[in-house]
């Protein structure tokens, strides 16, 4: 890699902006970001509680089984939806808005509509999750929220996401960095896949198993092209910025981007291998999944090539640690995707906990970890104050990393055990369930560890927020008294 | 890549490509699939579900049964769903036509419990056909009928009430240990009845043209092994 990179596009993207300008951008984002991050954290904790109860039920079925509102079939979708739409989307909005503003070098022109959108979004998620618990679930995985909540979400999405594009259009940056490609793609895709899925599955259902195709298309795109894009945007931004070096092999990044968006949007169908859908669809899905090898290699080269030789930097930078963990997890997500679309492997892993392990690896190991890392960088700049507690941040990282590894590992082992035993018809079904119990218990412990990390983070965030607002009040008072003194 | 319009257009066409290729093409081709009219029987298969079963499906949906149960029998040789030395979850693999009349297709994604697609045509743990009474007892407390079952109880689908006059014909016949107090009986609620009617309607036994002459690879297991079934 050339050492003289002061003019190359792959170095820290907004290098030509001055500190006063970035401070102005950060200040303009303060209110909406506090609202988004605050609500994201509340949902994260709600999802954790729901997740712990439903995980406990997996190995202790008699736990809380007298009341229909807390059956596994309702709590588990409630947990997933709280995590995806409550935590995931609020956090993704916050990170994408901040990244877009910084990269485009534009301050937010106003935040009223954005706040209304945030309010509506959270209202929609609350109504939706309440609906699931009360028995209005659609029973469509990742779309369980009833039809009376989803239009609200779409409207709120439009109110929030359009601001990222407004900021992009108003920007003064001459170039478009890799992070921005991913952000533009993600912001544009979600309303499309979500509205198509809502119409074709909930409001005017298509016939028969075309529904399954639409559903697989939606859920894989949500994971890979929405959460994937937002996470990748953050990784592409923070690695060069914090390591003060250009992205390695940046010239390949655009190839990976186009490859991922073209084949990634077809890859989800591989979950339907062996299903009651046309054979060509299954084959196309498997082939597209296999094509993910290319972005896997290129994105790996971009990320780990940038990190190479600078591993010591991980020690003293919490953002970098989280982001590097997320980058590694993303490689594993793609690798697992490729592997489980191979026929012989799918025969074992299909319909087992391996699918949950994959979802957790993508949603927690990759997306959530990258978002945590980003927030460690964003929050102090937006609030204009340092994090309240460094030890809490350390606890957060340790608990998150350990929890993710234990959770994904235990679910994967449980799933492979389950898949192998299910394929052997001489093993009674109950014995299959028994064989996975210890792994599922380990999964519950992992969720508990993750929850400790989340609590540490939430505590740290609200503490920092309280300090920042106390600081604001103090300086305002100081200003007032200085003013009155001057008047005197 | 520094031109915003190119990125926007590219992003649009990439998703349009998969939308047209996967969603639209499938909807246009096999989304127009029709029922199979059997001239001999004078019926169009798959048969429509009876009204109570259709209500039961809503109960199945609202309780989130799909979180643990799939409804899809994979072909012989892919897993152990059907065919020789299999769990006997179906007489044949599920095909697209089986789901034609379903307003919501619930294939499911994880088998924490057994597949239910062909439940009503299978044998229960005792080797007999599934009956409403068996399913009622199973839902009330799974351990009553299958000692090592790991399914939670769905006791809220039942109510205990005082016997007034004649005992109800729907009252559950329970062993003494779990029977209600004298003068009381346990009967399914309307939702419980609907759910069981739905479960008993899950039966894919009709052989469509596309389910015949399907290649089934020889089972890898040795002959003479115990054939394990159901539950």
mmCIF file of N, CA and C in Angstrom, chain A residues 37 46 72 188 267 302 345 361 409 434:
data_model
loop_
_atom_site.group_PDB
_atom_site.id
_atom_site.type_symbol
_atom_site.label_atom_id
_atom_site.label_comp_id
_atom_site.label_asym_id
_atom_site.label_seq_id
_atom_site.Cartn_x
_atom_site.Cartn_y
_atom_site.Cartn_z
ATOM 1 N N UNK A 37 -30.803 6.825 20.644
ATOM 2 C CA UNK A 37 -29.961 5.899 21.405
ATOM 3 C C UNK A 37 -30.650 5.528 22.712
ATOM 4 N N UNK A 46 -35.339 -4.472 27.346
ATOM 5 C CA UNK A 46 -36.619 -5.193 27.281
ATOM 6 C C UNK A 46 -36.414 -6.534 26.568
ATOM 7 N N UNK A 72 -43.893 -19.625 25.243
ATOM 8 C CA UNK A 72 -42.689 -19.470 24.424
ATOM 9 C C UNK A 72 -43.036 -18.904 23.054
ATOM 10 N N UNK A 188 -32.460 2.786 1.305
ATOM 11 C CA UNK A 188 -33.350 2.659 0.174
ATOM 12 C C UNK A 188 -34.041 1.296 0.178
ATOM 13 N N UNK A 267 -29.562 -14.555 -1.987
ATOM 14 C CA UNK A 267 -28.980 -15.669 -1.229
ATOM 15 C C UNK A 267 -29.922 -16.277 -0.192
ATOM 16 N N UNK A 302 -10.160 -6.047 3.081
ATOM 17 C CA UNK A 302 -10.294 -4.635 3.453
ATOM 18 C C UNK A 302 -10.130 -4.454 4.959
ATOM 19 N N UNK A 345 -24.726 -30.262 4.070
ATOM 20 C CA UNK A 345 -24.686 -29.611 5.384
ATOM 21 C C UNK A 345 -26.092 -29.145 5.760
ATOM 22 N N UNK A 361 -25.369 -14.633 15.570
ATOM 23 C CA UNK A 361 -24.049 -14.208 15.115
ATOM 24 C C UNK A 361 -24.169 -12.934 14.285
ATOM 25 N N UNK A 409 -21.738 -20.243 20.173
ATOM 26 C CA UNK A 409 -21.130 -21.571 20.263
ATOM 27 C C UNK A 409 -22.107 -22.603 20.793
ATOM 28 N N UNK A 434 -33.656 -33.900 24.858
ATOM 29 C CA UNK A 434 -32.828 -34.047 26.069
ATOM 30 C C UNK A 434 -31.364 -33.771 25.759
#
